[in-house]
Amino acid sequence: MADDTQGADPRRPADYVDRGGSAPAEAVSPALGFVGWLRWGWRQLTSMRTALVLLLILAIAAIPGSLFPQRMADPNGVTQWKTDNPDLFPILDALQLFDVYLSVWFSAIYLLLFLSLIGCVLPRVKHHLKALRTQPPRTPVRLQRLADSAAVTHDVAASPAQAAERSVELAQGQLRKLGYRVHRYDGRGQWSVSAERGYARETGNLMFHLALLGILVTVAAGGGYAYTGQRVMTEGETFVNTLLDYSSMNKGRFVGEGSLAPYAMTLDKFDVTYEPFGEAGSGQAGNFEAHVTLKEPDGSSRQESVRVNHPLSVDGDRVYLLGNGYAPTITVRNAADDVVFTGPVPFLPQDANMTSLGVLKITDGMPEQLGMVGFFYPTQVQRQDGAYASLYGDLINPVLTLDVYEGDLGIDDGTPRSVYVLDTTEMTKLTGRDTDGESIELAPGETTELPHGLGTITFDDTSPEGATDLSQSVKRFASLQIHHDASAVWVLVFSVLAVAGLLLALFVPRRRMWVKAQEEDGRMRVEYAGLARGDDPTLAGAVQSLLDAHTREMAAAGILATQADDDSATTPTLSSQASRK
C-alpha cells in the first residue's frame, strides 16, 4: 500500500523508499571496477593541481643534478668524487644521482608531467574553441541586481520606442569599437545588446600551458640529437670534429658520426694579459682570447677567435672557452737515447697565479711503465717553509718539478683512466719525498738524468730561435667545449610564447557588459551593467565610462531632447546606481 502511494506521488521519484522512523542507511558507493579506477586515475592525473605538483616535484628532482657531478657533463668530476668518497659512492650511484637527467625516476616524473599537461590542456582547448563560437549570453531581466550597474532616464526628441532602438544601435557600435563581441537581443518592448570580451585571458592561459608542453617536447626530442664535447688543445694543435677526436663527449642517442659538422680547427695562439706589478690587481688576468683557424670541407679557411662569454659559431656548433693553462713540452729518452715521449703536456692551474699540476704517462720504450706527477710554476719563488709557489701568472721564472713512479699504470685492463690522474697503487716511487732521490727540477731548455739510469728528460724551450725573453718558451693550452643543440631556438620560441601567454592571463580582464533601453512613462530608460569573471577592480569605472560615452553619442545623434525642442526636457539624471567595488 505504501509502495503504491509512493509511486503515485508525482513529487517523488519512482525508486524513492521511505524508511519512516528508522535510522537512515549508510550511503554505499558503487563498485568502480577496473575501468572505473582507470578513469578515476586519469582524471586525477590530468587535473591542473596534479600538473602543478608534478612541475614542483620536477624542479626539486633537478636539484641533485647541481649538487653532484654528472657523468654526461663532468666525467672526471665523478671519478674524483668516487676517489674521495669510496664508501658512499656505490649507494649514491645506485640511486642514479650521478645520472640525474637520465635516471628512471627523473624520466618518470618528466613523463607524468607530460601526460598530465596533455590531458589537462587539450579538453580546455576544445572547450575554449567552442566558447569562442558561442554568442554572448542573453541580457538579464533585472540588470539592477548586478553589483556594477546604472540606469538613466532621458527625455527624447522622437518616440521613446524609436529612441530606445536607436540608442542600442549606438551602444552596439561603441562596444564593438572597444573590442567586445556583441549580439542583439530585442523584443517585448525592450532593446538590448549583450557584449563580452576577455577571451584572450583564457587564450593566454592555454598558450602558457601549450608553450610549457612545447618546451618539454622540444627538450626531450632535441636531447636525442644534441651533443656536448670537450677538447683540450695546445698551441699549434688541430682538432677535427669527429667523435674520436674529443677528449670527452656526451651525445644523444641519435647522434652518429655523420651527425657532426665536418670542419677542423687549429689553435694558433692563446693570448692572456696580466696586470703588471705595482698596479691595482697586480697579477690578475685581464683578457683571454684563443685565436683559431677554421678549415671547411671545401678547403677554405678563416681566422676566428674565442673569448670568455663570446662563443664561436661554426656550422650550428657553439664553441666555448672553458679554461686555459700552460703545456710544457717534455721529451723523454731511454737509456739507449731513443725518444719514447715528446710533446706538450697540459698542466691544470691550481690557483690564481697559475701554479699548475700535471701528469705524464709513458707506456712503451722503458723497462717498465713510467708515470710522472709534477708542478709547473710560471714565476717560481721559494716560501719560508721551503716549498715552491708561483708569485705571478706570466712566464718570468718558469720551473718544472716532477716525481717519477715506476710500475703498472693500470691502463692495460680496459678500465678507463683520466689522463690528468695517476693511480700509484701498483707503482713504486723513485724520486721525491720518502725516497733516496730528489725531485726533478727543470727550467726551459734544461735536461737531467732519470733515476736508476733509465734515460733523460728534457724541458724543451719552444721560443723562436734567438728570442731573448721567456714569453714563448712554454706553450699554452685552451680547454674548449663544443655544444650542438638545434632545439635551443625552439625552446626560446616556446619560452617567449609562455611569457606572452602568462602576461595575457594576468592582465587581460574577462568581463561582460549589457546595455538595455525601453520606454517608461513616455520617456526612455537606459540601463547599463557589467559582470566580471574573477576580481576586476576596474569594472565599475568601465560601466560609468560606457554610460558617459553613450550619453554623449546619443546627444550628438539628436536622440535626446534639448531645451530648444522641449522646455519640459530635463537633463539626464542617474536614477539608480549600485555600490561600487
Short mmCIF file of C-alpha atoms in Angstrom, two decimals, residues 30-522:
data_model
loop_
_atom_site.label_atom_id
_atom_site.label_comp_id
_atom_site.label_asym_id
_atom_site.label_seq_id
_atom_site.Cartn_x
_atom_site.Cartn_y
_atom_site.Cartn_z
CA PRO A 30 29.01 1.75 -6.25
CA ALA A 31 31.88 -0.51 -7.17
CA LEU A 32 34.09 1.20 -9.74
CA GLY A 33 35.64 -1.83 -11.33
CA PHE A 34 38.88 -1.87 -13.32
CA VAL A 35 37.74 0.59 -16.00
CA GLY A 36 36.26 2.88 -13.37
CA TRP A 37 39.51 3.00 -11.44
CA LEU A 38 41.42 3.73 -14.64
CA ARG A 39 39.03 6.58 -15.41
CA TRP A 40 39.40 7.92 -11.87
CA GLY A 41 43.20 7.75 -12.07
CA TRP A 42 43.23 9.54 -15.43
CA ARG A 43 41.06 12.34 -14.04
CA GLN A 44 43.37 12.75 -11.07
CA LEU A 45 46.46 12.77 -13.28
CA THR A 46 45.05 15.30 -15.74
CA SER A 47 43.88 17.82 -13.16
CA MET A 48 45.61 21.19 -13.05
CA ARG A 49 46.52 20.68 -9.41
CA THR A 50 48.39 17.48 -10.28
CA ALA A 51 50.23 19.23 -13.12
CA LEU A 52 51.40 21.99 -10.77
CA VAL A 53 52.51 19.46 -8.16
CA LEU A 54 54.45 17.47 -10.78
CA LEU A 55 56.09 20.66 -12.04
CA LEU A 56 57.22 21.44 -8.50
CA ILE A 57 58.47 17.88 -8.00
CA LEU A 58 60.41 18.09 -11.28
CA ALA A 59 62.13 21.26 -10.10
CA ILE A 60 63.03 19.61 -6.78
CA ALA A 61 64.25 16.46 -8.57
CA ALA A 62 66.67 18.55 -10.64
CA ILE A 63 68.46 19.83 -7.51
CA PRO A 64 70.78 16.76 -7.14
CA GLY A 65 71.98 17.46 -10.68
CA SER A 66 73.61 20.65 -9.40
CA LEU A 67 74.89 19.13 -6.16
CA PHE A 68 76.64 16.08 -7.62
CA PRO A 69 78.88 15.91 -10.72
CA GLN A 70 77.09 14.35 -13.68
CA ARG A 71 78.68 11.77 -15.96
CA MET A 72 77.20 13.45 -19.01
CA ALA A 73 78.87 16.80 -18.24
CA ASP A 74 81.79 16.12 -15.88
CA PRO A 75 83.02 12.51 -16.03
CA ASN A 76 86.33 13.44 -14.40
CA GLY A 77 84.42 15.02 -11.51
CA VAL A 78 82.53 11.76 -10.98
CA THR A 79 85.82 9.85 -10.92
CA GLN A 80 87.26 12.28 -8.39
CA TRP A 81 84.11 12.07 -6.25
CA LYS A 82 84.42 8.29 -6.25
CA THR A 83 88.05 8.56 -5.13
CA ASP A 84 87.19 10.98 -2.33
CA ASN A 85 84.11 9.05 -1.13
CA PRO A 86 84.67 5.34 -1.86
CA ASP A 87 82.11 4.11 0.71
CA LEU A 88 79.26 6.48 -0.15
CA PHE A 89 79.71 6.42 -3.92
CA PRO A 90 78.11 2.96 -4.60
CA ILE A 91 74.96 3.96 -2.71
CA LEU A 92 74.52 7.27 -4.49
CA ASP A 93 75.39 5.70 -7.83
CA ALA A 94 72.69 3.06 -7.30
CA LEU A 95 70.26 5.94 -6.76
CA GLN A 96 71.43 7.38 -10.10
CA LEU A 97 72.43 10.69 -8.52
CA PHE A 98 75.34 10.96 -10.94
CA ASP A 99 72.99 10.50 -13.90
CA VAL A 100 70.04 12.54 -12.65
CA TYR A 101 68.66 13.64 -16.01
CA LEU A 102 68.90 10.12 -17.43
CA SER A 103 67.62 8.35 -14.34
CA VAL A 104 64.47 6.26 -14.21
CA TRP A 105 62.83 8.37 -11.50
CA PHE A 106 63.51 11.70 -13.23
CA SER A 107 62.23 10.33 -16.54
CA ALA A 108 59.09 9.04 -14.79
CA ILE A 109 58.34 12.48 -13.34
CA TYR A 110 59.01 14.06 -16.72
CA LEU A 111 56.68 11.62 -18.50
CA LEU A 112 53.90 12.01 -15.92
CA LEU A 113 54.09 15.80 -16.23
CA PHE A 114 53.92 15.48 -20.00
CA LEU A 115 50.82 13.27 -19.84
CA SER A 116 49.21 15.47 -17.20
CA LEU A 117 49.61 18.59 -19.31
CA ILE A 118 48.22 16.89 -22.40
CA GLY A 119 45.17 15.56 -20.56
CA CYS A 120 44.64 18.89 -18.83
CA VAL A 121 45.15 21.31 -21.72
CA LEU A 122 43.55 19.58 -24.70
CA PRO A 123 39.99 19.40 -23.24
CA ARG A 124 40.32 23.04 -22.22
CA VAL A 125 41.36 23.98 -25.75
CA LYS A 126 38.28 22.21 -27.12
CA HIS A 127 36.03 23.96 -24.64
CA HIS A 128 37.65 27.34 -25.35
CA LEU A 129 37.23 26.98 -29.12
CA LYS A 130 33.57 26.16 -28.58
CA ALA A 131 33.16 29.19 -26.31
CA LEU A 132 34.72 31.46 -28.95
CA ARG A 133 31.95 30.46 -31.38
CA THR A 134 29.18 30.95 -28.84
CA GLN A 135 27.15 34.16 -28.82
CA PRO A 136 27.29 36.36 -25.71
CA PRO A 137 24.61 35.36 -23.17
CA ARG A 138 21.15 36.89 -23.16
CA THR A 139 20.63 40.15 -21.32
CA PRO A 140 19.46 39.53 -17.74
CA VAL A 141 15.93 40.63 -16.94
CA ARG A 142 16.91 42.73 -13.92
CA LEU A 143 20.25 44.40 -14.57
CA GLN A 144 19.93 46.47 -11.40
CA ARG A 145 20.57 43.35 -9.34
CA LEU A 146 24.17 43.25 -10.55
CA ALA A 147 26.69 44.95 -8.30
CA ASP A 148 28.05 47.24 -11.03
CA SER A 149 25.01 48.72 -12.73
CA ALA A 150 23.46 52.08 -13.51
CA ALA A 151 20.23 53.38 -15.02
CA VAL A 152 19.42 56.75 -16.60
CA THR A 153 16.05 58.15 -17.74
CA HIS A 154 16.08 60.59 -20.69
CA ASP A 155 13.61 62.85 -22.39
CA VAL A 156 13.77 62.11 -26.09
CA ALA A 157 13.07 64.13 -29.22
CA ALA A 158 11.18 61.35 -31.06
CA SER A 159 9.06 58.48 -29.86
CA PRO A 160 10.62 56.61 -26.91
CA ALA A 161 10.48 53.27 -28.76
CA GLN A 162 12.39 54.60 -31.76
CA ALA A 163 14.85 56.38 -29.49
CA ALA A 164 15.43 53.18 -27.47
CA GLU A 165 16.15 51.13 -30.60
CA ARG A 166 18.49 53.80 -31.96
CA SER A 167 20.32 54.17 -28.65
CA VAL A 168 21.01 50.42 -28.50
CA GLU A 169 22.40 50.56 -32.04
CA LEU A 170 24.80 53.27 -30.92
CA ALA A 171 25.79 51.23 -27.85
CA GLN A 172 26.38 48.20 -30.07
CA GLY A 173 28.79 50.12 -32.27
CA GLN A 174 30.50 51.65 -29.26
CA LEU A 175 31.07 48.30 -27.58
CA ARG A 176 32.32 46.76 -30.81
CA LYS A 177 34.92 49.54 -31.09
CA LEU A 178 36.03 48.71 -27.54
CA GLY A 179 36.82 45.14 -28.62
CA TYR A 180 33.70 43.39 -27.36
CA ARG A 181 31.85 40.60 -29.15
CA VAL A 182 28.28 41.84 -29.33
CA HIS A 183 24.84 40.39 -30.02
CA ARG A 184 21.41 41.99 -30.03
CA TYR A 185 18.50 40.67 -28.02
CA ASP A 186 15.31 42.65 -28.82
CA GLY A 187 11.68 42.02 -28.07
CA ARG A 188 8.70 42.74 -25.80
CA GLY A 189 9.22 46.49 -25.92
CA GLN A 190 12.87 46.22 -24.95
CA TRP A 191 16.02 46.62 -26.97
CA SER A 192 19.34 45.37 -25.58
CA VAL A 193 22.84 44.47 -26.59
CA SER A 194 24.97 41.86 -24.84
CA ALA A 195 28.75 42.23 -25.10
CA GLU A 196 31.62 40.08 -23.97
CA ARG A 197 35.38 40.32 -24.11
CA GLY A 198 38.44 38.97 -22.33
CA TYR A 199 38.68 35.58 -24.02
CA ALA A 200 42.32 36.49 -24.56
CA ARG A 201 42.74 35.76 -20.85
CA GLU A 202 41.88 32.10 -21.33
CA THR A 203 43.79 32.11 -24.63
CA GLY A 204 46.87 33.32 -22.76
CA ASN A 205 46.37 30.70 -20.09
CA LEU A 206 46.19 27.95 -22.70
CA MET A 207 49.10 29.47 -24.61
CA PHE A 208 51.21 29.30 -21.46
CA HIS A 209 50.42 25.64 -20.86
CA LEU A 210 50.83 24.68 -24.51
CA ALA A 211 54.17 26.50 -24.61
CA LEU A 212 55.24 24.64 -21.48
CA LEU A 213 54.23 21.42 -23.18
CA GLY A 214 56.19 22.50 -26.25
CA ILE A 215 59.28 23.08 -24.12
CA LEU A 216 59.00 19.60 -22.64
CA VAL A 217 58.61 18.01 -26.07
CA THR A 218 61.43 20.08 -27.57
CA VAL A 219 63.85 19.31 -24.77
CA ALA A 220 63.00 15.60 -24.85
CA ALA A 221 63.24 15.30 -28.63
CA GLY A 222 66.15 17.72 -29.04
CA GLY A 223 68.22 15.90 -26.43
CA GLY A 224 68.45 12.88 -28.73
CA TYR A 225 70.17 14.97 -31.40
CA ALA A 226 72.28 17.20 -29.16
CA TYR A 227 75.88 16.68 -28.12
CA THR A 228 78.42 18.38 -25.90
CA GLY A 229 82.11 17.59 -26.11
CA GLN A 230 85.30 18.91 -24.54
CA ARG A 231 88.68 19.20 -26.17
CA VAL A 232 91.97 20.37 -24.69
CA MET A 233 94.13 21.92 -27.42
CA THR A 234 97.70 23.21 -27.17
CA GLU A 235 99.04 25.91 -29.43
CA GLY A 236 99.68 24.55 -32.91
CA GLU A 237 97.37 21.54 -32.43
CA THR A 238 94.49 20.77 -34.81
CA PHE A 239 91.13 19.38 -33.80
CA VAL A 240 88.91 17.53 -36.30
CA ASN A 241 85.20 17.44 -35.44
CA THR A 242 84.82 13.67 -35.17
CA LEU A 243 83.76 11.55 -32.22
CA LEU A 244 87.25 10.06 -31.83
CA ASP A 245 88.97 13.46 -31.57
CA TYR A 246 87.11 14.65 -28.46
CA SER A 247 88.70 14.42 -25.01
CA SER A 248 85.25 13.67 -23.61
CA MET A 249 81.84 13.52 -25.26
CA ASN A 250 78.23 13.40 -24.16
CA LYS A 251 75.88 12.77 -27.06
CA GLY A 252 72.24 11.99 -27.64
CA ARG A 253 71.14 8.53 -28.66
CA PHE A 254 70.56 9.62 -32.28
CA VAL A 255 73.97 11.27 -32.75
CA GLY A 256 76.24 9.31 -35.07
CA GLU A 257 79.50 10.07 -36.81
CA GLY A 258 77.63 11.56 -39.75
CA SER A 259 75.71 13.93 -37.47
CA LEU A 260 78.75 16.08 -36.72
CA ALA A 261 79.52 19.07 -38.91
CA PRO A 262 82.71 18.40 -40.91
CA TYR A 263 85.29 21.03 -40.03
CA ALA A 264 88.75 21.30 -38.49
CA MET A 265 90.04 23.88 -36.03
CA THR A 266 93.66 24.77 -35.25
CA LEU A 267 94.65 26.69 -32.13
CA ASP A 268 97.18 29.18 -33.49
CA LYS A 269 97.81 31.19 -30.34
CA PHE A 270 96.36 31.82 -26.92
CA ASP A 271 96.69 35.35 -25.57
CA VAL A 272 96.45 36.31 -21.91
CA THR A 273 97.17 39.71 -20.42
CA TYR A 274 98.15 40.19 -16.78
CA GLU A 275 98.08 43.32 -14.69
CA PRO A 276 101.73 44.39 -14.17
CA PHE A 277 103.47 44.60 -10.81
CA GLY A 278 102.86 47.73 -8.82
CA GLU A 279 99.36 48.36 -10.15
CA ALA A 280 95.96 47.62 -8.66
CA GLY A 281 95.06 43.96 -9.18
CA SER A 282 98.66 43.02 -9.89
CA GLY A 283 98.92 39.53 -11.33
CA GLN A 284 95.26 39.21 -12.26
CA ALA A 285 94.44 38.04 -15.76
CA GLY A 286 92.52 40.64 -17.76
CA ASN A 287 91.76 39.13 -21.15
CA PHE A 288 91.64 35.60 -22.55
CA GLU A 289 91.46 35.03 -26.28
CA ALA A 290 92.06 31.89 -28.32
CA HIS A 291 93.00 32.58 -31.95
CA VAL A 292 91.94 29.70 -34.18
CA THR A 293 91.91 28.83 -37.86
CA LEU A 294 88.78 27.10 -39.14
CA LYS A 295 89.01 24.83 -42.16
CA GLU A 296 85.89 23.93 -44.10
CA PRO A 297 85.38 20.73 -46.14
CA ASP A 298 85.77 22.69 -49.38
CA GLY A 299 89.33 23.65 -48.38
CA SER A 300 88.57 27.26 -47.44
CA SER A 301 89.77 28.63 -44.12
CA ARG A 302 89.19 31.69 -41.99
CA GLN A 303 90.64 33.24 -38.87
CA GLU A 304 88.40 33.45 -35.79
CA SER A 305 88.75 33.96 -32.05
CA VAL A 306 87.05 32.54 -28.96
CA ARG A 307 86.72 34.63 -25.81
CA VAL A 308 85.04 34.30 -22.45
CA ASN A 309 81.28 34.90 -22.87
CA HIS A 310 81.83 35.29 -26.62
CA PRO A 311 81.41 31.79 -28.13
CA LEU A 312 82.24 30.99 -31.72
CA SER A 313 79.50 29.70 -34.05
CA VAL A 314 80.55 27.04 -36.55
CA ASP A 315 78.01 25.14 -38.70
CA GLY A 316 75.43 25.04 -35.92
CA ASP A 317 78.01 24.31 -33.20
CA ARG A 318 78.84 26.73 -30.40
CA VAL A 319 82.46 26.73 -29.28
CA TYR A 320 83.00 28.00 -25.72
CA LEU A 321 86.25 28.81 -23.92
CA LEU A 322 86.19 26.99 -20.58
CA GLY A 323 89.73 27.22 -19.29
CA ASN A 324 93.39 27.60 -20.11
CA GLY A 325 96.83 26.90 -18.77
CA TYR A 326 100.40 26.01 -19.60
CA ALA A 327 101.52 22.94 -21.51
CA PRO A 328 105.28 22.43 -21.09
CA THR A 329 106.87 20.46 -23.92
CA ILE A 330 108.67 17.44 -22.47
CA THR A 331 110.95 14.96 -24.21
CA VAL A 332 111.89 11.64 -22.57
CA ARG A 333 114.66 9.35 -23.85
CA ASN A 334 115.50 5.87 -22.66
CA ALA A 335 118.93 4.51 -21.78
CA ALA A 336 119.61 3.87 -25.49
CA ASP A 337 118.89 7.57 -26.21
CA ASP A 338 115.72 6.69 -28.13
CA VAL A 339 112.85 9.16 -27.80
CA VAL A 340 109.98 7.39 -26.00
CA PHE A 341 107.86 10.50 -25.50
CA THR A 342 107.82 14.06 -26.77
CA GLY A 343 105.12 16.67 -26.83
CA PRO A 344 103.26 19.28 -24.78
CA VAL A 345 101.67 18.13 -21.52
CA PRO A 346 98.75 20.21 -20.17
CA PHE A 347 99.19 21.24 -16.54
CA LEU A 348 95.95 22.20 -14.81
CA PRO A 349 96.01 25.51 -12.85
CA GLN A 350 95.54 25.17 -9.10
CA ASP A 351 95.46 28.85 -8.06
CA ALA A 352 95.19 32.37 -9.45
CA ASN A 353 98.97 32.56 -10.01
CA MET A 354 98.83 29.54 -12.33
CA THR A 355 100.60 27.05 -10.07
CA SER A 356 99.71 24.00 -12.18
CA LEU A 357 99.53 20.25 -11.66
CA GLY A 358 100.26 17.79 -14.46
CA VAL A 359 100.66 14.07 -15.16
CA LEU A 360 102.89 12.34 -17.73
CA LYS A 361 102.41 8.65 -18.59
CA ILE A 362 104.96 6.62 -20.61
CA THR A 363 103.64 3.22 -21.64
CA ASP A 364 106.33 1.91 -24.01
CA GLY A 365 110.10 2.12 -24.55
CA MET A 366 111.12 1.68 -20.92
CA PRO A 367 111.85 -1.49 -18.92
CA GLU A 368 108.61 -0.76 -17.03
CA GLN A 369 105.88 1.77 -17.46
CA LEU A 370 106.68 5.21 -16.05
CA GLY A 371 104.43 7.82 -14.55
CA MET A 372 105.37 11.36 -13.52
CA VAL A 373 103.46 13.83 -11.37
CA GLY A 374 104.68 17.36 -11.08
CA PHE A 375 104.06 21.06 -10.73
CA PHE A 376 104.75 23.90 -13.08
CA TYR A 377 105.49 27.38 -11.66
CA PRO A 378 105.37 30.24 -14.21
CA THR A 379 107.13 32.57 -11.76
CA GLN A 380 108.78 30.28 -9.22
CA VAL A 381 109.61 31.52 -5.71
CA GLN A 382 110.52 29.65 -2.54
CA ARG A 383 108.43 30.18 0.57
CA GLN A 384 109.81 30.35 4.09
CA ASP A 385 108.90 26.70 4.70
CA GLY A 386 110.99 25.66 1.70
CA ALA A 387 108.08 24.81 -0.61
CA TYR A 388 107.80 26.30 -4.08
CA ALA A 389 105.00 28.55 -5.25
CA SER A 390 104.17 30.81 -8.18
CA LEU A 391 104.17 34.53 -7.49
CA TYR A 392 102.85 35.68 -10.87
CA GLY A 393 100.80 34.11 -13.66
CA ASP A 394 103.05 35.12 -16.54
CA LEU A 395 106.33 33.46 -17.56
CA ILE A 396 109.09 35.25 -15.63
CA ASN A 397 110.91 32.41 -13.88
CA PRO A 398 109.33 29.16 -15.15
CA VAL A 399 110.30 25.99 -13.29
CA LEU A 400 109.03 22.41 -13.71
CA THR A 401 109.29 19.85 -10.88
CA LEU A 402 108.47 16.14 -11.29
CA ASP A 403 108.31 12.99 -9.17
CA VAL A 404 108.86 9.70 -11.03
CA TYR A 405 106.92 6.46 -10.47
CA GLU A 406 107.67 3.05 -11.99
CA GLY A 407 105.24 0.14 -12.36
CA ASP A 408 101.80 -0.66 -13.74
CA LEU A 409 99.84 2.39 -14.93
CA GLY A 410 96.62 0.35 -14.86
CA ILE A 411 95.70 1.13 -18.46
CA ASP A 412 96.01 -2.39 -19.86
CA ASP A 413 92.99 -3.87 -18.01
CA GLY A 414 90.44 -1.96 -20.07
CA THR A 415 89.39 0.34 -17.22
CA PRO A 416 89.02 3.98 -18.36
CA ARG A 417 91.64 6.23 -16.77
CA SER A 418 91.79 10.01 -16.68
CA VAL A 419 94.87 11.46 -18.35
CA TYR A 420 95.07 14.02 -15.53
CA VAL A 421 95.17 11.45 -12.70
CA LEU A 422 97.96 8.98 -11.92
CA ASP A 423 96.98 5.87 -9.97
CA THR A 424 100.10 4.96 -7.97
CA THR A 425 98.61 1.91 -6.26
CA GLU A 426 100.72 -0.56 -8.28
CA MET A 427 103.71 1.75 -8.75
CA THR A 428 106.99 2.43 -6.95
CA LYS A 429 108.07 6.00 -6.25
CA LEU A 430 111.63 6.70 -7.47
CA THR A 431 112.12 10.41 -6.67
CA GLY A 432 110.84 12.98 -4.22
CA ARG A 433 109.74 12.76 -0.61
CA ASP A 434 110.22 9.39 1.15
CA THR A 435 112.76 8.24 -1.48
CA ASP A 436 116.53 8.37 -1.87
CA GLY A 437 116.35 10.60 -4.95
CA GLU A 438 115.44 14.27 -5.18
CA SER A 439 112.57 15.52 -7.29
CA ILE A 440 113.45 16.51 -10.83
CA GLU A 441 113.69 20.27 -11.28
CA LEU A 442 113.97 21.81 -14.76
CA ALA A 443 113.94 25.21 -16.43
CA PRO A 444 113.15 25.67 -20.14
CA GLY A 445 115.95 24.15 -22.25
CA GLU A 446 117.42 22.02 -19.44
CA THR A 447 117.97 18.24 -19.45
CA THR A 448 118.56 15.93 -16.50
CA GLU A 449 119.06 12.22 -15.83
CA LEU A 450 116.21 9.95 -14.85
CA PRO A 451 116.79 7.81 -11.73
CA HIS A 452 118.34 4.35 -11.94
CA GLY A 453 119.88 5.09 -15.35
CA LEU A 454 116.51 4.93 -17.10
CA GLY A 455 117.39 7.75 -19.50
CA THR A 456 116.97 11.51 -19.67
CA ILE A 457 114.18 14.08 -19.56
CA THR A 458 114.21 17.49 -21.23
CA PHE A 459 112.08 20.57 -20.65
CA ASP A 460 112.04 21.89 -24.21
CA ASP A 461 112.22 25.62 -24.85
CA THR A 462 109.65 26.37 -27.59
CA SER A 463 110.53 30.05 -28.06
CA PRO A 464 111.76 31.07 -31.52
CA GLU A 465 115.46 30.82 -32.15
CA GLY A 466 117.28 33.94 -30.98
CA ALA A 467 114.48 35.09 -28.66
CA THR A 468 115.73 36.83 -25.53
CA ASP A 469 112.59 36.62 -23.33
CA LEU A 470 110.64 33.69 -21.93
CA SER A 471 107.18 34.73 -23.11
CA GLN A 472 107.07 31.95 -25.72
CA SER A 473 109.25 29.34 -24.04
CA VAL A 474 106.22 27.34 -22.87
CA LYS A 475 103.12 26.60 -24.94
CA ARG A 476 99.66 27.33 -23.62
CA PHE A 477 96.56 25.20 -23.91
CA ALA A 478 92.88 26.08 -24.15
CA SER A 479 90.01 23.95 -22.91
CA LEU A 480 87.16 24.25 -25.42
CA GLN A 481 83.61 22.98 -25.24
CA ILE A 482 81.69 22.28 -28.44
CA HIS A 483 77.94 22.27 -27.96
CA HIS A 484 75.29 21.47 -30.55
CA ASP A 485 71.58 21.72 -29.82
CA ALA A 486 69.24 22.57 -32.68
CA SER A 487 66.29 22.65 -30.26
CA ALA A 488 67.63 25.71 -28.44
CA VAL A 489 65.89 28.06 -30.89
CA TRP A 490 62.56 26.30 -30.38
CA VAL A 491 62.99 26.36 -26.62
CA LEU A 492 63.48 30.12 -26.88
CA VAL A 493 60.37 30.47 -29.07
CA PHE A 494 58.21 28.46 -26.67
CA SER A 495 59.64 30.37 -23.70
CA VAL A 496 58.67 33.70 -25.29
CA LEU A 497 55.18 32.33 -26.01
CA ALA A 498 54.88 31.14 -22.41
CA VAL A 499 55.77 34.58 -21.07
CA ALA A 500 53.36 36.27 -23.51
CA GLY A 501 50.59 33.87 -22.52
CA LEU A 502 51.25 34.45 -18.84
CA LEU A 503 51.04 38.23 -19.32
CA LEU A 504 47.71 37.85 -21.12
CA ALA A 505 46.36 35.59 -18.39
CA LEU A 506 47.39 38.03 -15.67
CA PHE A 507 46.45 41.40 -17.14
CA VAL A 508 43.51 40.88 -19.53
CA PRO A 509 40.18 41.19 -17.68
CA ARG A 510 37.31 38.86 -18.55
CA ARG A 511 34.03 40.78 -18.43
CA ARG A 512 30.53 41.09 -19.84
CA MET A 513 28.61 44.31 -20.47
CA TRP A 514 24.94 44.96 -21.19
CA VAL A 515 23.00 47.97 -22.39
CA LYS A 516 19.20 47.83 -22.34
CA ALA A 517 16.74 50.53 -23.42
CA GLN A 518 12.93 50.67 -23.11
CA GLU A 519 10.02 53.09 -22.94
CA GLU A 520 8.93 54.16 -19.48
CA ASP A 521 6.14 56.70 -18.85
CA GLY A 522 6.75 58.44 -22.17
#
